[in-house]
Coordinates of C-alpha atoms in Angstrom, one line a residue:
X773 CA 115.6 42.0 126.8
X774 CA 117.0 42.7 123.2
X775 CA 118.5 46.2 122.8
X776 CA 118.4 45.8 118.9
X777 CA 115.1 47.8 119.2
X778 CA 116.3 50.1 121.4
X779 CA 119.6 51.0 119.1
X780 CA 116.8 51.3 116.7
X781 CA 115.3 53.8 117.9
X782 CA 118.4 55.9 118.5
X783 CA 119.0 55.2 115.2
X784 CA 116.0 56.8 114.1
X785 CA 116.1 59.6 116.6
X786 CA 119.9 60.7 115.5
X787 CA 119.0 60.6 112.0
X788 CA 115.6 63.1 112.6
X789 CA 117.8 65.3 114.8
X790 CA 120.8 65.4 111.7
X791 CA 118.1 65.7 109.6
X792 CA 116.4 68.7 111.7
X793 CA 119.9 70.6 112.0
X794 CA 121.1 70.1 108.2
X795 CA 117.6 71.3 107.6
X796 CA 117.9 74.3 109.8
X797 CA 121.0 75.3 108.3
X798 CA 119.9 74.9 105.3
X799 CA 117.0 77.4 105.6
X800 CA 118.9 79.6 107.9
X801 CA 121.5 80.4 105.4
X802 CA 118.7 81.4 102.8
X803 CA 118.1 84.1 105.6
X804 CA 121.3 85.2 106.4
X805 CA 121.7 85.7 102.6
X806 CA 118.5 87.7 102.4
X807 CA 119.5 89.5 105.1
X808 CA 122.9 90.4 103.8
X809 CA 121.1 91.7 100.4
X810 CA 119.2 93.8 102.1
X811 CA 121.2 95.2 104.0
X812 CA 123.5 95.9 101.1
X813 CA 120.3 97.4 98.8
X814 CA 118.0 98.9 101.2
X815 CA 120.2 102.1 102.2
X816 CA 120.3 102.7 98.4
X817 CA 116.3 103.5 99.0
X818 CA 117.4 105.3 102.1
X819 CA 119.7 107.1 100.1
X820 CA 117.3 108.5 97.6
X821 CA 115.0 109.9 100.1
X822 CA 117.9 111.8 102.0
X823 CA 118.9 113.3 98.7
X824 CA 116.0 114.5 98.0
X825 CA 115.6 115.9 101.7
X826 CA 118.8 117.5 100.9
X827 CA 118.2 118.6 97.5
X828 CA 115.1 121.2 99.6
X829 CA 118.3 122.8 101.3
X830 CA 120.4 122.8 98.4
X831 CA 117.6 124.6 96.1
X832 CA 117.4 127.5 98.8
X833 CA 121.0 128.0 99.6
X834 CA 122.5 127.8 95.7
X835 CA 120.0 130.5 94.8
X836 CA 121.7 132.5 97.3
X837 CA 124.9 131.6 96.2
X838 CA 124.1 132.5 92.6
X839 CA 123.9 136.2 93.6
X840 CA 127.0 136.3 94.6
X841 CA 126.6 136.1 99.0
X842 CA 128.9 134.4 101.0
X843 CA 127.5 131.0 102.4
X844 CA 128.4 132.0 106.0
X845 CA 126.0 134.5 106.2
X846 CA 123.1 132.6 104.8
X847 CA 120.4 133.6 107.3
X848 CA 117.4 130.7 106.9
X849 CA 119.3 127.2 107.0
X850 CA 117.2 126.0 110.4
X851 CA 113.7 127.7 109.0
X852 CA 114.0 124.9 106.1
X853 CA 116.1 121.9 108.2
X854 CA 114.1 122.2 111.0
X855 CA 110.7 121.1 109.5
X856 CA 112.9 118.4 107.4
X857 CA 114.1 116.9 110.6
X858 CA 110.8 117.2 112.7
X859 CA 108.7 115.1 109.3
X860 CA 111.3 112.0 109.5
X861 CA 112.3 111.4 113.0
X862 CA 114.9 108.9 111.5
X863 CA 117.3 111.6 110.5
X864 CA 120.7 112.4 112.5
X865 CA 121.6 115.3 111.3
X866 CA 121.6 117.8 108.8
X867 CA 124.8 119.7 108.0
X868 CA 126.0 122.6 105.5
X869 CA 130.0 122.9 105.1
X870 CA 132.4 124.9 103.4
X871 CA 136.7 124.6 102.6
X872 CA 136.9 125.6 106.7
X873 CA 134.4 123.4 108.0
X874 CA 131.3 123.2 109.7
X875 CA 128.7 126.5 109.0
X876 CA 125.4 125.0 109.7
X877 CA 123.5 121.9 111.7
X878 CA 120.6 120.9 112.5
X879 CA 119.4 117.5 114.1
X880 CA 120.1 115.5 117.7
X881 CA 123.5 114.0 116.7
X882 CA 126.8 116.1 116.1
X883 CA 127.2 116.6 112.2
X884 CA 130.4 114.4 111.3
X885 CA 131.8 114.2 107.6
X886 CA 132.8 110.1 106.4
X887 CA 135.7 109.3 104.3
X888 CA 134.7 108.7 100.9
X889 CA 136.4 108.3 97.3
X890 CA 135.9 111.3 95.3
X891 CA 132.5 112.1 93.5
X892 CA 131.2 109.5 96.1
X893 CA 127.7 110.5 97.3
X894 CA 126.5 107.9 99.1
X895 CA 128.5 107.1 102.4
X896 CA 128.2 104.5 105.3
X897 CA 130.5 104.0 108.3
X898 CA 130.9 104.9 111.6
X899 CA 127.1 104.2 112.1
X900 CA 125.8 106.2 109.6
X901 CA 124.3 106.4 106.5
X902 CA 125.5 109.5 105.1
X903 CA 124.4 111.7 101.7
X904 CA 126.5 114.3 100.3
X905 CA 125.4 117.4 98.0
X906 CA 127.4 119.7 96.6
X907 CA 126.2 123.2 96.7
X908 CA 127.5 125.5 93.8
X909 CA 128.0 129.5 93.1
X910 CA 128.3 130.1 89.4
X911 CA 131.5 129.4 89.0
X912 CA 132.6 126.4 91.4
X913 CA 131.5 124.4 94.4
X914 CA 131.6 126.2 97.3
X915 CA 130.6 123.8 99.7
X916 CA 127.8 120.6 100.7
X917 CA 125.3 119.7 102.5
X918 CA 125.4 116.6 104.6
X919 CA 122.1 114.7 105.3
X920 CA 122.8 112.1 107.9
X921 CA 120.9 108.8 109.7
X922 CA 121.8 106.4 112.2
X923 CA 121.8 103.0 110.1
X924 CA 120.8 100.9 113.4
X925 CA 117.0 102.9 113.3
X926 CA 117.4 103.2 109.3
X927 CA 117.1 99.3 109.6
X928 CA 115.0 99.2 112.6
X929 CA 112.3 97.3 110.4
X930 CA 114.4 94.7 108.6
X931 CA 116.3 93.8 112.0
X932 CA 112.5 93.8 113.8
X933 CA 111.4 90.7 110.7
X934 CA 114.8 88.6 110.8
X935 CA 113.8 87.1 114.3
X936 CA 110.6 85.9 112.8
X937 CA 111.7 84.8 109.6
X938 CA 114.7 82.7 112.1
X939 CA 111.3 81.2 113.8
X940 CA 110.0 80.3 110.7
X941 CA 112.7 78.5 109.2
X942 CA 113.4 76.3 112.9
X943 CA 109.7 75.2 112.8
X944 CA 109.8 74.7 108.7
X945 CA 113.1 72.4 110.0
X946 CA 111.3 70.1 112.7
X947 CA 108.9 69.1 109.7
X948 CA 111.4 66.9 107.6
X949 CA 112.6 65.9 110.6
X950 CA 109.5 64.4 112.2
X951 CA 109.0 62.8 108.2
X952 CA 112.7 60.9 109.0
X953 CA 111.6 59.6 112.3
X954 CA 108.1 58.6 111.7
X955 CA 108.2 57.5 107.9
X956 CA 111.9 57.1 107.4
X957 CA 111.5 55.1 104.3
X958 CA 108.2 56.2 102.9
X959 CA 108.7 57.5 99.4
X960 CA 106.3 58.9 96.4
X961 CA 107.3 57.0 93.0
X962 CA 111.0 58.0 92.8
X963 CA 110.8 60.5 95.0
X964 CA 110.8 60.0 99.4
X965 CA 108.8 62.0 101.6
X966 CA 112.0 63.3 103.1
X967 CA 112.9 64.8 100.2
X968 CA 109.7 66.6 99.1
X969 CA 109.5 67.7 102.3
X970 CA 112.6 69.4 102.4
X971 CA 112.0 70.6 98.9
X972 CA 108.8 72.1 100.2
X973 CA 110.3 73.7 103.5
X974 CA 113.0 75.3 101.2
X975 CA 110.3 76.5 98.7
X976 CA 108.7 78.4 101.6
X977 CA 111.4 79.5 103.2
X978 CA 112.5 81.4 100.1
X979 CA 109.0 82.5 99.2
X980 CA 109.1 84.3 103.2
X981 CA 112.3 86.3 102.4
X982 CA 111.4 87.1 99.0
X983 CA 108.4 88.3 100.4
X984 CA 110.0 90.3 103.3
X985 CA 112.7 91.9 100.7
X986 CA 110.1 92.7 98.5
X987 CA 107.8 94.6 101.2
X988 CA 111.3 96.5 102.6
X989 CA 112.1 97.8 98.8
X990 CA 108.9 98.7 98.3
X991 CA 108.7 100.6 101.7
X992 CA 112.1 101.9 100.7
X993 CA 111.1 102.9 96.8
X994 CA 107.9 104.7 98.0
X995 CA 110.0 106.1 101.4
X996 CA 111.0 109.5 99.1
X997 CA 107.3 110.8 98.4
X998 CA 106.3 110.2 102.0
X999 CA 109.1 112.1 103.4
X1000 CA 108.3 114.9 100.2
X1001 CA 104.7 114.9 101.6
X1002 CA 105.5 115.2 105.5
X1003 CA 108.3 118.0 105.0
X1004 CA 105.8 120.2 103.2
X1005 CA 103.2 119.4 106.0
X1006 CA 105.7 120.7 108.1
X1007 CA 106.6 124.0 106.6
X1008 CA 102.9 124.6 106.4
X1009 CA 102.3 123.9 110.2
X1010 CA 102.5 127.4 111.3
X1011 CA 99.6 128.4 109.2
X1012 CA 97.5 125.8 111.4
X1013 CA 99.2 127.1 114.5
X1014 CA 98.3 130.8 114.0
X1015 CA 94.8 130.4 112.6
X1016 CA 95.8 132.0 109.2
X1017 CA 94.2 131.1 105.8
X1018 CA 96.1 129.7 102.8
X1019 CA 94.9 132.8 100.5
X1020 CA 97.0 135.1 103.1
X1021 CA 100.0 133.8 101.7
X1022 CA 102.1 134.3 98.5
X1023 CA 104.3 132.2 97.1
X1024 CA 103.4 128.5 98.8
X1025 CA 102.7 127.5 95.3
X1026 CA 106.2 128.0 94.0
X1027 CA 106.7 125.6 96.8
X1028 CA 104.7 122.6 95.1
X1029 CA 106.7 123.8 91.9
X1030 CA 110.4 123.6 93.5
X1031 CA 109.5 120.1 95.6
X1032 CA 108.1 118.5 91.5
X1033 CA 110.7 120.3 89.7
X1034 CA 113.9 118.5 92.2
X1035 CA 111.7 115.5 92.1
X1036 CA 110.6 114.6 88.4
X1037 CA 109.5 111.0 89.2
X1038 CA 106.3 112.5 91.2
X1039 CA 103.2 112.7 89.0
X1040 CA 101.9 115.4 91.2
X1041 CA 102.1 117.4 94.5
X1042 CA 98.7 119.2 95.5
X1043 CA 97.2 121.3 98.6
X1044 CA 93.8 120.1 99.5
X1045 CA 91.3 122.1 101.3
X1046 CA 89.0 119.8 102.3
X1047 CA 88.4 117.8 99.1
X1048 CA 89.0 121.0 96.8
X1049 CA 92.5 121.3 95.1
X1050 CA 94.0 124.8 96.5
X1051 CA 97.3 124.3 94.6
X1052 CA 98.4 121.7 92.3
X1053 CA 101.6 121.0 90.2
X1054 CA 99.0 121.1 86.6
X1055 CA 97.4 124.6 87.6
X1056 CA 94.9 123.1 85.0
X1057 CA 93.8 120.5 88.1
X1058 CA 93.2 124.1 90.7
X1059 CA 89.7 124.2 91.7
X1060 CA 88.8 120.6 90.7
X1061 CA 88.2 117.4 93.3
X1062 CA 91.1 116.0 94.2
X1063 CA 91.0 112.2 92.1
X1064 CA 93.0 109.3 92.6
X1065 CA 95.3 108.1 90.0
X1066 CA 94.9 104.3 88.5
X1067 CA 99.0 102.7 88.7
X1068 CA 100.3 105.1 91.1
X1069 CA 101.1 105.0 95.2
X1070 CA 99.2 107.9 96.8
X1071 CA 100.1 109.6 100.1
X1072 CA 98.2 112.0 101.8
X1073 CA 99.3 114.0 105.3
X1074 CA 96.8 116.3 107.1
X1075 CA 98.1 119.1 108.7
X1076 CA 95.1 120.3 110.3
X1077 CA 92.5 123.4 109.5
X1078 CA 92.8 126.7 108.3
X1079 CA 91.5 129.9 110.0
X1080 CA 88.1 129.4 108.0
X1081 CA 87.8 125.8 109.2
X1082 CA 88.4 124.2 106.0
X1083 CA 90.9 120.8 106.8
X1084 CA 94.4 121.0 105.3
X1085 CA 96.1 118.4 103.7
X1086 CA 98.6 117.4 101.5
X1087 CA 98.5 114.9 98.5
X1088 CA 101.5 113.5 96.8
X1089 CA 101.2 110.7 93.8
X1090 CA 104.2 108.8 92.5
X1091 CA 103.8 106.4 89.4
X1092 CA 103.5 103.0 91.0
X1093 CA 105.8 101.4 87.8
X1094 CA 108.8 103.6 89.3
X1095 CA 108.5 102.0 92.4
X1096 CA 107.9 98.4 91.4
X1097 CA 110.8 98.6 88.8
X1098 CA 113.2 99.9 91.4
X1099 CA 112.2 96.9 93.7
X1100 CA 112.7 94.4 90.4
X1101 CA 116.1 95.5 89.8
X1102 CA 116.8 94.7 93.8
X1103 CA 114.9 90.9 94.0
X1104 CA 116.8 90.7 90.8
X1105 CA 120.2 91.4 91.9
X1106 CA 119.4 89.0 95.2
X1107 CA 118.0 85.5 92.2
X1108 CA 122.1 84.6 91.8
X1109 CA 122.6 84.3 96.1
X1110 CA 119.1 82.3 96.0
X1111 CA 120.2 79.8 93.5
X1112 CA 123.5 79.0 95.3
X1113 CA 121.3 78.9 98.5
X1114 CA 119.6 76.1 97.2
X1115 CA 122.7 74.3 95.3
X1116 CA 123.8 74.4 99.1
X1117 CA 120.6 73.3 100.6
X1118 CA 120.9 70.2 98.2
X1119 CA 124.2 69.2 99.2
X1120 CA 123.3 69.9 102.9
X1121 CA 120.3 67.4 102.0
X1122 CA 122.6 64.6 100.3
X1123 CA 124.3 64.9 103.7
X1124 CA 122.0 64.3 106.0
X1125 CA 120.8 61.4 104.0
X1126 CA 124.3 59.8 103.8
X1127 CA 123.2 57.2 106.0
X1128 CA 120.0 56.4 104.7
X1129 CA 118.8 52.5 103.2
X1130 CA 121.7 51.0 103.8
X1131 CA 124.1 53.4 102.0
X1132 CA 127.7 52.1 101.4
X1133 CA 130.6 53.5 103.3
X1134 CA 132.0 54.8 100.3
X1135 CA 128.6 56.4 99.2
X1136 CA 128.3 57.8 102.5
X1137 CA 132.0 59.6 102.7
X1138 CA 131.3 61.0 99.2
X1139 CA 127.8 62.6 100.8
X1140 CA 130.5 64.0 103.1
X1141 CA 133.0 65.3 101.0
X1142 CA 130.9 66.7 98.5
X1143 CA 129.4 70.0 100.5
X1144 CA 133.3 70.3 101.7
X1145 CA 134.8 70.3 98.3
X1146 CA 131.9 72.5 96.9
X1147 CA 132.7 75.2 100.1
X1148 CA 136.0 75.0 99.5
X1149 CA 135.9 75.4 96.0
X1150 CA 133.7 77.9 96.0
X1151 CA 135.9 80.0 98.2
X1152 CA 138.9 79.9 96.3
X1153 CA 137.1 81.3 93.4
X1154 CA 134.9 84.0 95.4
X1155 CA 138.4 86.2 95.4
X1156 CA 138.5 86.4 91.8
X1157 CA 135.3 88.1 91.2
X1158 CA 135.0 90.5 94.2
X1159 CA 138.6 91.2 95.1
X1160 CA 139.9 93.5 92.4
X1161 CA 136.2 95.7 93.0
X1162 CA 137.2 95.2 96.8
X1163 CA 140.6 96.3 96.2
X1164 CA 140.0 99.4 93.6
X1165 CA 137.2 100.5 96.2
X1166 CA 139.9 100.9 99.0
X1167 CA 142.7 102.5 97.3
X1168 CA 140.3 105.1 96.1
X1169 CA 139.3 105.6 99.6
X1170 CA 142.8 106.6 100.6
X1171 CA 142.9 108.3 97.8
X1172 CA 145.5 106.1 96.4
X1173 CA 146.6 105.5 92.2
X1174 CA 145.3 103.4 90.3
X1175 CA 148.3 101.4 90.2
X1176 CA 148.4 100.8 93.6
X1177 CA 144.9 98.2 92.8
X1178 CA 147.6 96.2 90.2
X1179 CA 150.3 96.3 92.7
X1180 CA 148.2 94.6 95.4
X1181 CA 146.0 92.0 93.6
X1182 CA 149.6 91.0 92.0
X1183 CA 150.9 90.5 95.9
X1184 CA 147.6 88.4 97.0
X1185 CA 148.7 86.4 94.0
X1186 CA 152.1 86.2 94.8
X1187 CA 151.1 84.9 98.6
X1188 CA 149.0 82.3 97.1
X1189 CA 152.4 80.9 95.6
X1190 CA 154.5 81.1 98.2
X1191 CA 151.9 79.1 100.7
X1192 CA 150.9 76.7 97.4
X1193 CA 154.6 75.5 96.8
X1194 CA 155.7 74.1 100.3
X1195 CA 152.1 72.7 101.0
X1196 CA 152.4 70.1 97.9
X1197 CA 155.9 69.3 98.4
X1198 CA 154.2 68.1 102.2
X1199 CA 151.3 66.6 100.2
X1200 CA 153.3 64.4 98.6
X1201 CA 155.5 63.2 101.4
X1202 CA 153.0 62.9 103.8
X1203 CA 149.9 62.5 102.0
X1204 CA 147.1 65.4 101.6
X1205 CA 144.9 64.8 104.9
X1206 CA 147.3 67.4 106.7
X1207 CA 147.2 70.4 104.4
X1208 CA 143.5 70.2 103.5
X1209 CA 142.5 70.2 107.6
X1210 CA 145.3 72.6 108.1
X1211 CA 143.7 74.7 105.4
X1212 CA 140.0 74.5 106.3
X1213 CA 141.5 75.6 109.8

């Protein structure tokens, strides 16, 4: 019996499966770099709600600053953190220092202080995602508040999608594949079937982790107003819990006023009872049904009832424009990593495809080296755009001059030489097969 058809067929089932792991590679790197975006840009969002969790704290303990009282013997910190830290379960820890150390904490993790450069507010290490305020007398800062949050749950919800998107992109890989096995040289015009698949699977792929980073930033953009909304809930529980009424109490509207003066982007911050506006930031909207907004992201958080049975609840309303141009500015940032993603995915393509109609052996090499030399290449000249930032960034950490940023780009420079000069003068005695494995090694 002939085994030409045989070969044949392993031919064509080699080719599907180098077409189906190119493929995979392909789509799988567009999610690693979505994933690494995100996880760069989506504590920023994080970031903003803690500070404005923190800016509650700060409001309260400044004003006693301000008349002149030693921050040690502030006597409410855990009447205001408390409710904070029971309305976002995500929270660590919330923390008030001074020049001797820890005064204050509340939360389920010890209170810990990262390294950071000066006049850095945002901090992440050691676990954590940490924000830092500075809390002021009239004269000087006195001391901070840290608001703190273990960044394995802050990104419990972008680590729960990337095992689905992973899915998604080993299915979307199987499709070209089955295309080179079963039509191998079907084509469309110009174009093959192959390669409009893959073009397809790509276009989808992308579309799904667009999709995904847009839904986290928005989360993330809006994530400031829920918490706003739930931490006044919470500092109005105990009027549910005793049976009180609202009218019983002074002073819960200068509440509202605090919570829209720290945090101008809300449009408003109300007190329902039942439908009926009790307070409102626009004492002109105080009696009136409560109305939703056109172009703005509502939240609403019901406490419970009052001791005249009238439901409790509490309404926030944040411009939706705020929220969508914070998440622009993000997809934006992530367009540059999607456009080499698919300069990649092409050359990936061209690679699998070395082989195909009867491609020379020359052709074929070239569809090797290419992705190799574009890596490579690309590499090399990845230093000179991030490494000066990279380098500044850690010398400020250790609190280090400005000079010392010259001193060490000048010495990565310098290495770069010193390996460069003895690896041509092999090059060119023994040709340049050893030094370019030698160097991908």
């Amino acid at each position: 019996m002939s085994t030409t058809p045989i070969r044949s067929r392993l031919a064509r089932w080699r080719d599907a499966a180098i077409l189906a792991a190119v493929t995979a590679l392909s789509l799988l790197l567009l999610v690693y770099v979505g994933y690494g975006e995100a996880n760069r840009t989506y504590p920023r969002f994080l970031a903003q709600k803690m500070a404005a969790q923190g800016a509650l704290i700060q409001n309260s303990l400044e004003a006693y600053l301000r008349a002149g009282l030693p921050l040690r013997q502030f006597p409410g910190f855990r009447q205001i953190a408390d409710p904070i830290m029971a309305s976002d379960p995500t929270l660590a820890s919330i923390a008030a220092w001074d020049a001797g150390g820890l005064i204050f904490a509340a939360g389920h993790a010890p209170p810990a202080k990262l390294n950071a450069a000066p006049g850095e507010t945002f901090r992440s290490g050691d676990g954590l995602l940490q924000v830092t305020i500075p809390l002021r007398n009239r004269f000087e800062t006195v001391g901070e508040i840290t608001v703190a949050m273990e960044r394995e749950q802050a990104l419990a919800e972008l680590t729960r999608t990337i095992p689905y998107l992973v899915a998604l992109a080993i299915a979307l890989a199987l499709v070209p594949a089955f295309a080179g096995w079963r039509y191998p040289e079907r084509k469309f015009g110009k174009l093959s079937l192959i390669g409009l698949l893959y073009t397809g699977c790509f276009a989808l792929m992308a579309g799904a982790v667009v999709a995904t980073l847009v839904s986290l930033y928005n989360d993330g953009a809006q994530a400031k107003a829920k918490a706003l909304a739930d931490s006044l809930a919470q500092r109005l529980k105990p009027i549910v819990a005793y049976e009180l009424r609202i009218g019983d109490f002074d002073g819960i509207d200068a509440a509202f006023y605090d919570y829209r003066r720290l945090n101008p982007d809300l449009r408003a911050v109300a007190l329902l009872l039942n439908d009926s506006i009790a307070i409102h930031t626009d004492r002109d909207a105080v009696g009136s049904k409560w109305v939703s907004q056109p172009a703005t992201f509502e939240y609403r958080t019901t406490i419970g009832n009052d001791g005249s049975g009238r439901e409790i609840r509490i309404a926030v309303a944040l411009p939706s424009a705020i929220v969508w141009s914070a998440v622009a500015r993000s997809i934006k940032n992530f367009a540059a990593l999607f456009l080499a993603s698919g300069l990649m995915a092409f050359l990936f393509l061209q690679l699998a495809r070395s082989r195909e109609g009867g491609a020379s052996e020359a052709t074929a090499t070239l569809s090797i080296i290419r992705p190799v030399f574009f890596v490579a290449i690309f590499a090399e000249s990845l230093a000179a755009g991030f490494l000066p930032q990279a380098i500044a960034a850690a010398a400020r950490v250790d609190g280090m001059q400005g000079g010392a940023t010259s001193l060490a780009f000048t010495a990565y420079f310098l290495s770069f030489l010193l390996v460069l000069l003895p690896t041509s003068h092999v090059a060119e005695r023994h040709g340049g097969r050893m030094p370019i494995l030698a160097g991908a090694a």
